Coordinates of C-alpha atoms and ligand atoms in Angstrom, one line a residue:
M1 CA 88.9 130.3 52.6
M2 CA 84.8 128.9 53.4
R3 CA 86.5 125.3 53.3
T4 CA 88.4 125.3 56.3
L5 CA 85.6 126.3 58.5
P6 CA 83.8 122.8 58.9
L7 CA 88.0 121.0 60.3
F8 CA 88.3 124.0 62.6
A9 CA 84.5 123.7 64.1
L10 CA 85.0 119.2 63.9
V11 CA 88.4 119.9 65.6
A12 CA 86.9 122.2 68.3
M13 CA 84.9 119.8 69.0
L14 CA 86.9 117.1 69.5
A15 CA 88.9 119.3 71.4
C16 CA 85.7 119.3 73.7
S17 CA 84.9 116.1 74.2
S18 CA 88.3 115.1 75.7
T19 CA 88.3 117.3 78.3
S20 CA 84.8 116.1 79.0
D21 CA 85.6 113.5 81.2
G22 CA 88.6 115.1 83.8
P23 CA 86.4 115.6 86.8
E24 CA 83.8 112.7 86.3
A25 CA 86.8 110.3 86.5
S26 CA 88.1 111.7 89.6
A27 CA 84.6 111.7 91.4
T28 CA 84.8 108.2 91.0
I29 CA 87.1 108.3 93.7
T30 CA 86.1 108.7 96.8
A31 CA 85.8 106.7 99.7
A32 CA 88.7 105.6 100.8
P33 CA 89.7 102.3 102.0
P34 CA 92.0 102.4 105.6
D35 CA 95.2 103.5 104.7
G36 CA 97.0 100.1 106.6
A37 CA 100.4 101.8 106.0
K38 CA 99.7 104.8 108.1
L39 CA 98.1 103.1 110.8
F40 CA 101.4 100.7 111.2
Q41 CA 102.8 103.7 111.7
M42 CA 101.3 105.6 114.3
Q43 CA 100.3 102.7 115.6
C44 CA 102.6 99.8 115.4
T45 CA 106.3 101.1 115.1
L46 CA 106.0 101.8 118.2
C47 CA 107.1 97.9 119.0
H48 CA 107.5 96.5 116.2
G49 CA 109.9 98.9 113.7
R50 CA 108.7 101.0 110.4
D51 CA 110.3 97.2 108.9
G52 CA 108.3 95.3 111.2
K53 CA 111.7 93.3 112.7
L54 CA 112.4 96.1 116.2
G55 CA 110.8 93.9 118.6
L56 CA 111.2 95.8 122.1
S57 CA 109.1 94.9 124.5
G58 CA 109.7 91.7 123.8
A59 CA 107.3 92.1 120.1
K60 CA 107.6 89.4 117.6
D61 CA 109.3 89.9 114.6
L62 CA 107.0 90.2 112.2
T63 CA 108.4 90.4 108.7
V64 CA 108.8 85.8 110.0
S65 CA 105.4 85.8 111.6
A66 CA 103.4 82.2 111.0
L67 CA 100.0 83.3 111.5
T68 CA 97.3 84.0 109.1
R69 CA 95.5 86.4 108.3
E70 CA 92.4 85.6 111.5
Q71 CA 94.7 84.8 113.8
M72 CA 96.5 88.2 113.0
I73 CA 93.4 90.0 113.9
L74 CA 92.4 87.8 116.1
L75 CA 96.0 89.0 118.5
V76 CA 95.6 92.3 116.9
T77 CA 91.7 93.3 117.6
D78 CA 92.2 91.1 121.9
G79 CA 96.3 92.1 122.1
K80 CA 99.3 89.6 124.0
G81 CA 101.1 90.1 126.1
M82 CA 103.0 93.3 126.2
M83 CA 100.8 93.7 123.4
M84 CA 97.6 95.7 124.6
P85 CA 94.3 95.5 122.4
Y86 CA 93.3 97.5 119.7
K87 CA 89.3 96.5 120.2
N88 CA 88.3 100.2 120.9
V89 CA 91.7 101.7 119.0
M90 CA 91.0 100.5 115.5
R91 CA 87.9 99.8 113.6
P92 CA 87.7 96.7 112.4
E93 CA 88.0 97.4 108.8
E94 CA 91.5 98.9 110.2
I95 CA 92.6 96.5 112.0
E96 CA 92.2 94.5 109.1
A97 CA 93.7 97.0 107.3
V98 CA 96.5 97.6 109.3
V99 CA 97.3 93.2 109.5
D100 CA 97.0 93.7 105.3
H101 CA 100.1 96.5 105.4
V102 CA 102.2 93.7 108.1
R103 CA 101.3 90.8 105.8
S104 CA 103.2 92.5 103.7
L105 CA 106.5 93.1 104.8
R106 CA 106.4 89.6 105.5
T107 CA 109.8 87.9 103.1
T108 CA 108.1 84.7 103.5
P109 CA 104.7 84.1 101.9
Ligands
HEC201 C1 104.0 98.2 123.3 C2 104.3 97.5 122.6 C3 103.2 96.7 121.4 C4 102.9 97.9 120.3 C5 102.6 99.3 120.7 C6 101.9 96.5 119.3 N1 103.1 95.9 119.0 FE1 102.9 93.6 118.1 N2 102.9 92.3 119.6 C7 104.8 92.7 121.3 C8 105.1 92.5 121.4 C9 105.6 92.1 122.9 C10 104.7 90.8 121.4 C11 104.5 88.8 121.6 C12 103.3 88.7 122.0 C13 103.4 87.1 122.6 O1 103.5 86.4 121.6 O2 102.8 87.0 123.7 C14 103.6 91.1 119.8 C15 103.0 90.4 118.1 C16 102.5 90.4 117.7 C17 102.1 89.8 117.0 C18 102.0 88.5 116.8 C19 103.2 87.9 115.4 C20 103.3 86.4 115.9 O3 103.9 85.5 114.9 O4 103.3 85.9 117.4 C21 101.6 90.5 115.9 C22 100.8 90.0 114.0 C23 101.1 91.8 115.7 N3 102.4 92.3 117.7 C24 101.0 93.2 115.0 C25 100.5 94.4 115.7 C26 100.8 95.7 115.4 C27 99.2 95.0 113.9 C28 100.4 97.1 115.4 C29 100.2 97.9 115.6 C30 98.3 97.7 115.1 C31 101.1 96.0 117.0 N4 101.4 94.7 117.7 C32 101.9 96.9 118.3 C33 104.1 94.2 121.0 C34 104.0 95.5 120.5

């Protein structure tokens, strides 16, 4: 009977150490970057549609846009034609996140 005790203690210790990294791992996920897909759905789908192809009020089809990332950031920041400027609506890092989402909609690289 006494010989089973050390083994049991060892198993209990292993079980303890394996559960202790749970809370630590989740605590490192803080300050998430802006969610570009969510912002796009709130700010841009009205004219561009969920897939970027809607083209209301003369909006361009975003899936075939040839603009660079920098040109898109400028266009979204300062606006163009029927499209309003977003510099007072979103923070620069939010505009960048939205632009990165727009670029992910494109069918050409
Ligand atoms: C009021 C309707 C409207 C909304 C809302 C809108 N857009 Fe636009 N967007 C337009 C129009 C119109 C154009 C074409 C502008 C032009 O070239 O005269 C355009 C053009 C663009 C272009 C350039 C495409 C190209 O290849 O020339 C990008 C990129 C773009 N929009 C992104 C966005 C993003 C990102 C949002 C949300 C933050 C957004 N738009 C919200 C109307 C809109």
